[in-house]
Amino acid sequence: MIFCQACGTTNREGSRFCNQCGARLSETADIACPRCGAPNAPDAQHCQKCGLDLARGRDDVWEGPLPRVDVPEEGASEAGRRALGTPEGGPASRARPYGLPPWLDSAERPEEEASPESGAGPLPADEEALAPEAAEGEWSGEAIPIEPVVGVPYRARERSEQPPPPEQREAADLFAIVSDEDVLASRRPSPSEQKHEAERRPEMWLRLLVALVLLVSTMVPVLLRGGPISAEGSIPPPVAAAARAVEELPPGATALVAFEYDAGLAGDLQPVAEALIGEMLGRGLYVLAVSTQPEGAALAEIALDRIRRARAEPGMDARVVNLGYVTGGQAAIRALAGDIRAAISSDWEGRGLADIPALSGIGGAGDLPLVVVLGRDVLAVQAWIEQVGAPYGAPLVAGVPALVEPALVPYQTSGQLEGVVGGVAGAAAFERLTGRPGIGVRSLGAVRAGAWAAGLLIVTVNIGFALGRLLRRRGR
Amino acid sequence: MNLLRLLWESTSITVEGLAALVALLVFGALILALTLRARLVRPFTVRPLAAAERVRGVLGRAMETGEPLHVALGIGGLGDVSTADTLAGLALVSFLADRGALAEVPVRVRLAQPTALVGALATLQRGAEGAGYPEAYDPVQAAFVAPVPLAYAAGTAEALRSEPPVANAMVGAFGAEVLLPAQAGGDQPQTVQVGGTSDPSVLPLLLVTTDSLLAGEEIYALGAALGRADHTGSLAAQDLARALLVLAIVLGAVLALVIA
Amino acid sequence: MRRILPALVALLVGSVVLLDYFLENPVLNAAGRFLLEGAIVLAAFALLLGLWNLLLVHERQIRRREPGWPASVVILLSTGASLALGLAGWGSEALTWFYRFVLFPLEASAGALLAFVAVSAAARAWRLSSLEGGVMLAVGAIVLVGTLAPQGAALTALGPLRDWIVSVPAMAAVRGLLLGVALGIMATGLRVLLWIDRPYE
């Protein structure tokens, strides 16, 4: 701690300018008070805290006038300030002297007013009213020194014991000088600074290790184009059910695909979208894409673009249509279920709906023979079950991230969903089943390798932790 | 009269629809009756929720130190499929806004849907007015971060790092992106983290990153556990309905076995 | 009146939309559709409020030089840029380009970060310190190995065990959760409809 010689504010070790008044701080060491240990400026006459005469160093009763102590108001809560009736942001929010309450003052401090060497200067105008009255009564005994900090609100926030690293300190000092408002608040040590560096180190190493392992394990299969990890494996029943639902549709029928996910999950869902839509087009179906999420329409366009280019057949534009984004969340799904034309007036490219052959003879999404929901989470799929599946009986297939798949299986076994395709693994299984290997099969190697590496890492790290504990216990 | 008859005659309903409507009406009546009992006689006792106790404890600490409390309301809104989760989060905001205004504890709410923002602002304002300090309400206490889940998560995580709160409660609708704010909060040594969502696939993620978890339906009990007497009635109705459902499922299973 | 009117509106609108969901009636369905369209318009207005809030929050952040304020500058600038892109009628072409080459790669990398966070959190949390932690670790390992074991390997024997875990205990837990959640959602909705909860006040 360094005390400012101009205003007495406590400043953090190493500060070059005072937090409060901006005065340059002396770099010489502080003098500790022999009685209370409080640090004082090198040329201080009396201790800031207990009033001991530092020059004489005698531990005797202080006879002079009570020292005035400037206490920064930082510890005062807003509620306390309110109770005191002082306005926020006014002069009160800077350091200000606190005296004794008037009743105590008039009873026990008869000599202070008389003393010409009073430590305090003239009171500011707004505190004139709070100034103690002249002494009354018959007090003539020896003055007992009164702890001058009566009435100072409890200061709960302890400053950090651990000084922050020098570069942070310098930045903070510079910042404090540049923006001289509310400096005290900005100089609070952030809790992350309080945490011991030593505690953080194993955590940091663990994170580094995880990052490295995941990176290597997913990059190697990508670079080796699948490498040693095969895409073979059993087909999960929900995926087989989804494939059956597509297979059962007659050529020329129209299916709706709802893109209810965002770009962050595209890595897991784009393969599902491509696998399902590719199979639908291969079976001669018409596909309508729609979204009630802001990003969904653009993601649909990207996926459809890839599919159109991959198939490179004439008339693809008419067979796959992106109807774009519909605002209104669940209300929009409800509107779409009843009547697509009531919810949408044109497609993503601005074509009128009358010009879209896939839409001819179709009223609402609820009348369609198949609705595919590519949902980011359970709720996104649930919204379509509630608004389209349950009231209209439209068959639903869900495509979701691998993480979400287990939570949807109950819907599938109860018949509310025809099938569920979960993530890259689901897409790969779907592609193998339908005989159209695509991006799902190609990325499965990386996904599997990553999952293996993650699983092994978790098990190893935990065995390591357990062994470490065992050894330490043995050692004790 | 004729009009009514016309209306009646032109109305139709499926068997499943009728069954669901009847079940809903019965459930509604149950809630109404039990809520009236909770209000007029005495509130039902609520099993203490660990997360609610945690929030109470942290609130005490925040009152002493004046450090902020943070609520991440998730990616849900009002009026969509996640309404119930968002309302559960708002019950927590309401509790904190009320107590926080009294002791001048800053309460920050971060959300991803404009409709949830409307609800959060109204809740904060009502809390401040209810506590008798209408001036404690500040319209930037609730911040609309971004409508896209990952952007919301990243923005919230950043805010948790730059202004670490004493408590970070993540109650509402979330997807996997909740990991970002959960980790950011977990990195702050003094931040107590409470999580709660109804999505079963997100619960494991919250389990490994928070100090206290409200699993599934527990989030709907949060209001009652935080002292909302009028919520205890519907909670009791929920319990009763669940007991009946479980009974029906067990009976159905036994019957199916016997017939087979 | 100030308290009763919103409550009455909420009750009326809620009942009409609810009945519209169950009943088939031309008048009711038309009323329901009208209210839904109103809800969509209201949601759009809420979006404007969201934008206003965004400006307010970040303007203050910058003005007070709060920690992280440079990020606020970036946010305001990019909000303005994408608004201009959408409003100035440069068309879906420019917006698609922006989505495809700026926004989506950014989001996808944040999404990839989730895997990393999940693994490091799991590595820390699944300590073998308690019975629960041990069970979690063992079940996790079985499911992982059962799912990922290559065909023909000795480890495939774990496949049926994994299937049983996923389809019996895990499914039972998920079902129980979903059941409770469904009841909770119903109760929450009915509470609003029955005037017990008033989020609209």
Short mmCIF file of N, CA and C in Angstrom, two decimals, chain A residues 215-294:
data_model
loop_
_atom_site.label_atom_id
_atom_site.label_comp_id
_atom_site.label_asym_id
_atom_site.label_seq_id
_atom_site.Cartn_x
_atom_site.Cartn_y
_atom_site.Cartn_z
N LEU A 215 -7.46 -31.91 -32.14
CA LEU A 215 -7.02 -31.39 -33.44
C LEU A 215 -6.36 -32.49 -34.26
N VAL A 216 -5.40 -33.18 -33.61
CA VAL A 216 -4.66 -34.22 -34.34
C VAL A 216 -5.59 -35.35 -34.76
N SER A 217 -6.45 -35.78 -33.80
CA SER A 217 -7.27 -36.96 -34.10
C SER A 217 -8.28 -36.69 -35.19
N THR A 218 -8.74 -35.43 -35.35
CA THR A 218 -9.70 -35.18 -36.42
C THR A 218 -9.01 -34.81 -37.73
N MET A 219 -7.84 -34.20 -37.63
CA MET A 219 -7.16 -33.78 -38.85
C MET A 219 -6.57 -34.96 -39.61
N VAL A 220 -6.03 -35.94 -38.87
CA VAL A 220 -5.36 -37.06 -39.55
C VAL A 220 -6.31 -37.80 -40.50
N PRO A 221 -7.50 -38.20 -40.05
CA PRO A 221 -8.40 -38.89 -40.99
C PRO A 221 -8.81 -38.00 -42.15
N VAL A 222 -8.93 -36.68 -41.91
CA VAL A 222 -9.31 -35.78 -43.00
C VAL A 222 -8.20 -35.79 -44.05
N LEU A 223 -6.94 -35.69 -43.57
CA LEU A 223 -5.81 -35.65 -44.50
C LEU A 223 -5.65 -36.98 -45.22
N LEU A 224 -5.91 -38.07 -44.50
CA LEU A 224 -5.73 -39.40 -45.12
C LEU A 224 -6.99 -39.86 -45.85
N ARG A 225 -7.98 -38.98 -45.96
CA ARG A 225 -9.26 -39.30 -46.62
C ARG A 225 -9.89 -40.56 -46.02
N GLY A 226 -10.13 -40.53 -44.75
CA GLY A 226 -10.78 -41.66 -44.11
C GLY A 226 -9.78 -42.52 -43.36
N GLY A 227 -8.67 -42.80 -44.01
CA GLY A 227 -7.60 -43.52 -43.35
C GLY A 227 -8.05 -44.88 -42.87
N PRO A 228 -7.50 -45.29 -41.74
CA PRO A 228 -7.74 -46.66 -41.30
C PRO A 228 -9.14 -46.85 -40.71
N ILE A 229 -9.85 -45.76 -40.44
CA ILE A 229 -11.14 -45.93 -39.76
C ILE A 229 -12.23 -46.12 -40.80
N SER A 230 -12.92 -47.23 -40.72
CA SER A 230 -13.94 -47.51 -41.72
C SER A 230 -15.25 -46.84 -41.33
N ALA A 231 -16.08 -46.62 -42.33
CA ALA A 231 -17.39 -46.03 -42.07
C ALA A 231 -18.44 -47.11 -41.85
N GLU A 232 -17.99 -48.37 -41.82
CA GLU A 232 -18.93 -49.47 -41.64
C GLU A 232 -19.51 -49.45 -40.23
N GLY A 233 -20.55 -50.20 -40.05
CA GLY A 233 -21.16 -50.29 -38.73
C GLY A 233 -22.62 -50.60 -38.91
N SER A 234 -23.29 -50.93 -37.80
CA SER A 234 -24.70 -51.27 -37.92
C SER A 234 -25.51 -49.99 -38.16
N ILE A 235 -26.69 -50.16 -38.76
CA ILE A 235 -27.57 -49.01 -39.02
C ILE A 235 -28.51 -48.85 -37.83
N PRO A 236 -28.50 -47.70 -37.17
CA PRO A 236 -29.41 -47.52 -36.03
C PRO A 236 -30.87 -47.58 -36.50
N PRO A 237 -31.75 -48.21 -35.73
CA PRO A 237 -33.15 -48.36 -36.15
C PRO A 237 -33.84 -47.02 -36.50
N PRO A 238 -33.61 -45.91 -35.74
CA PRO A 238 -34.29 -44.67 -36.11
C PRO A 238 -33.91 -44.18 -37.51
N VAL A 239 -32.64 -44.44 -37.91
CA VAL A 239 -32.20 -44.03 -39.24
C VAL A 239 -32.88 -44.88 -40.30
N ALA A 240 -32.95 -46.20 -40.04
CA ALA A 240 -33.62 -47.09 -40.97
C ALA A 240 -35.08 -46.68 -41.15
N ALA A 241 -35.71 -46.28 -40.04
CA ALA A 241 -37.11 -45.85 -40.12
C ALA A 241 -37.25 -44.58 -40.96
N ALA A 242 -36.28 -43.67 -40.83
CA ALA A 242 -36.31 -42.44 -41.62
C ALA A 242 -36.19 -42.77 -43.10
N ALA A 243 -35.28 -43.70 -43.42
CA ALA A 243 -35.10 -44.08 -44.82
C ALA A 243 -36.37 -44.70 -45.38
N ARG A 244 -37.04 -45.51 -44.57
CA ARG A 244 -38.31 -46.12 -45.00
C ARG A 244 -39.36 -45.07 -45.30
N ALA A 245 -39.42 -44.03 -44.42
CA ALA A 245 -40.42 -42.98 -44.60
C ALA A 245 -40.23 -42.27 -45.94
N VAL A 246 -38.97 -42.08 -46.35
CA VAL A 246 -38.71 -41.44 -47.64
C VAL A 246 -39.04 -42.39 -48.78
N GLU A 247 -38.67 -43.66 -48.59
CA GLU A 247 -38.85 -44.68 -49.61
C GLU A 247 -40.33 -44.87 -49.98
N GLU A 248 -41.20 -44.72 -48.99
CA GLU A 248 -42.61 -45.02 -49.21
C GLU A 248 -43.34 -43.98 -50.06
N LEU A 249 -42.72 -42.80 -50.25
CA LEU A 249 -43.42 -41.75 -50.98
C LEU A 249 -43.42 -42.05 -52.49
N PRO A 250 -44.54 -41.76 -53.17
CA PRO A 250 -44.59 -41.95 -54.62
C PRO A 250 -43.82 -40.84 -55.32
N PRO A 251 -43.18 -41.11 -56.47
CA PRO A 251 -42.48 -40.07 -57.20
C PRO A 251 -43.46 -38.94 -57.57
N GLY A 252 -42.96 -37.70 -57.53
CA GLY A 252 -43.82 -36.57 -57.85
C GLY A 252 -44.47 -35.95 -56.63
N ALA A 253 -44.37 -36.61 -55.47
CA ALA A 253 -44.93 -36.04 -54.25
C ALA A 253 -44.01 -34.91 -53.76
N THR A 254 -44.57 -34.03 -52.92
CA THR A 254 -43.78 -32.90 -52.41
C THR A 254 -43.53 -33.08 -50.92
N ALA A 255 -42.27 -32.88 -50.52
CA ALA A 255 -41.93 -32.94 -49.10
C ALA A 255 -41.38 -31.59 -48.67
N LEU A 256 -41.58 -31.27 -47.39
CA LEU A 256 -41.07 -30.00 -46.85
C LEU A 256 -39.87 -30.29 -45.96
N VAL A 257 -38.83 -29.50 -46.11
CA VAL A 257 -37.67 -29.63 -45.22
C VAL A 257 -37.50 -28.31 -44.47
N ALA A 258 -37.61 -28.38 -43.14
CA ALA A 258 -37.47 -27.17 -42.33
C ALA A 258 -36.04 -27.07 -41.80
N PHE A 259 -35.37 -26.00 -42.13
CA PHE A 259 -33.99 -25.79 -41.67
C PHE A 259 -34.02 -24.99 -40.37
N GLU A 260 -34.15 -25.68 -39.26
CA GLU A 260 -34.28 -24.99 -37.97
C GLU A 260 -32.98 -25.09 -37.18
N TYR A 261 -31.87 -24.75 -37.83
CA TYR A 261 -30.61 -24.74 -37.09
C TYR A 261 -29.78 -23.56 -37.52
N ASP A 262 -28.68 -23.33 -36.83
CA ASP A 262 -27.84 -22.19 -37.13
C ASP A 262 -26.46 -22.68 -37.56
N ALA A 263 -25.64 -21.73 -37.98
CA ALA A 263 -24.37 -22.11 -38.60
C ALA A 263 -23.45 -22.85 -37.65
N GLY A 264 -23.58 -22.59 -36.34
CA GLY A 264 -22.70 -23.25 -35.39
C GLY A 264 -22.85 -24.76 -35.40
N LEU A 265 -24.04 -25.23 -35.75
CA LEU A 265 -24.29 -26.67 -35.76
C LEU A 265 -24.27 -27.23 -37.17
N ALA A 266 -23.91 -26.39 -38.15
CA ALA A 266 -23.97 -26.83 -39.55
C ALA A 266 -23.06 -28.02 -39.79
N GLY A 267 -21.94 -28.10 -39.07
CA GLY A 267 -21.01 -29.21 -39.26
C GLY A 267 -21.68 -30.54 -39.01
N ASP A 268 -22.61 -30.58 -38.07
CA ASP A 268 -23.29 -31.83 -37.72
C ASP A 268 -24.56 -32.01 -38.55
N LEU A 269 -25.18 -30.90 -39.00
CA LEU A 269 -26.49 -31.01 -39.63
C LEU A 269 -26.48 -30.91 -41.15
N GLN A 270 -25.47 -30.23 -41.70
CA GLN A 270 -25.43 -30.11 -43.16
C GLN A 270 -25.35 -31.49 -43.83
N PRO A 271 -24.51 -32.42 -43.30
CA PRO A 271 -24.49 -33.76 -43.91
C PRO A 271 -25.86 -34.43 -43.85
N VAL A 272 -26.58 -34.23 -42.74
CA VAL A 272 -27.91 -34.83 -42.63
C VAL A 272 -28.83 -34.25 -43.70
N ALA A 273 -28.78 -32.92 -43.86
CA ALA A 273 -29.62 -32.26 -44.86
C ALA A 273 -29.30 -32.79 -46.25
N GLU A 274 -28.02 -32.89 -46.56
CA GLU A 274 -27.64 -33.32 -47.91
C GLU A 274 -28.03 -34.77 -48.16
N ALA A 275 -27.85 -35.62 -47.13
CA ALA A 275 -28.19 -37.03 -47.30
C ALA A 275 -29.69 -37.19 -47.56
N LEU A 276 -30.52 -36.52 -46.74
CA LEU A 276 -31.97 -36.68 -46.85
C LEU A 276 -32.49 -36.09 -48.15
N ILE A 277 -32.06 -34.86 -48.48
CA ILE A 277 -32.59 -34.20 -49.68
C ILE A 277 -32.08 -34.91 -50.94
N GLY A 278 -30.82 -35.36 -50.89
CA GLY A 278 -30.27 -36.09 -52.04
C GLY A 278 -31.11 -37.33 -52.34
N GLU A 279 -31.46 -38.04 -51.30
CA GLU A 279 -32.26 -39.26 -51.48
C GLU A 279 -33.67 -38.90 -52.01
N MET A 280 -34.24 -37.83 -51.48
CA MET A 280 -35.59 -37.43 -51.93
C MET A 280 -35.58 -37.10 -53.42
N LEU A 281 -34.58 -36.31 -53.85
CA LEU A 281 -34.51 -35.94 -55.26
C LEU A 281 -34.25 -37.17 -56.12
N GLY A 282 -33.42 -38.06 -55.59
CA GLY A 282 -33.13 -39.28 -56.33
C GLY A 282 -34.38 -40.11 -56.55
N ARG A 283 -35.34 -40.00 -55.65
CA ARG A 283 -36.58 -40.77 -55.78
C ARG A 283 -37.65 -39.98 -56.52
N GLY A 284 -37.27 -38.85 -57.10
CA GLY A 284 -38.21 -38.08 -57.93
C GLY A 284 -39.21 -37.25 -57.15
N LEU A 285 -38.84 -36.86 -55.93
CA LEU A 285 -39.75 -36.03 -55.14
C LEU A 285 -39.46 -34.55 -55.38
N TYR A 286 -40.45 -33.71 -55.07
CA TYR A 286 -40.23 -32.27 -55.02
C TYR A 286 -39.87 -31.89 -53.59
N VAL A 287 -38.97 -30.93 -53.45
CA VAL A 287 -38.55 -30.54 -52.09
C VAL A 287 -38.75 -29.04 -51.90
N LEU A 288 -39.44 -28.68 -50.81
CA LEU A 288 -39.59 -27.28 -50.42
C LEU A 288 -38.77 -27.07 -49.16
N ALA A 289 -37.92 -26.03 -49.16
CA ALA A 289 -37.17 -25.73 -47.93
C ALA A 289 -37.75 -24.47 -47.32
N VAL A 290 -37.78 -24.44 -45.99
CA VAL A 290 -38.31 -23.27 -45.29
C VAL A 290 -37.61 -23.17 -43.95
N SER A 291 -37.65 -22.00 -43.31
CA SER A 291 -37.00 -21.85 -42.01
C SER A 291 -37.70 -20.79 -41.18
N THR A 292 -37.75 -21.03 -39.88
CA THR A 292 -38.27 -19.99 -38.99
C THR A 292 -37.14 -19.42 -38.14
N GLN A 293 -35.88 -19.78 -38.48
CA GLN A 293 -34.72 -19.21 -37.79
C GLN A 293 -34.03 -18.26 -38.76
N PRO A 294 -33.55 -17.12 -38.28
CA PRO A 294 -33.00 -16.12 -39.19
C PRO A 294 -31.92 -16.67 -40.12
#
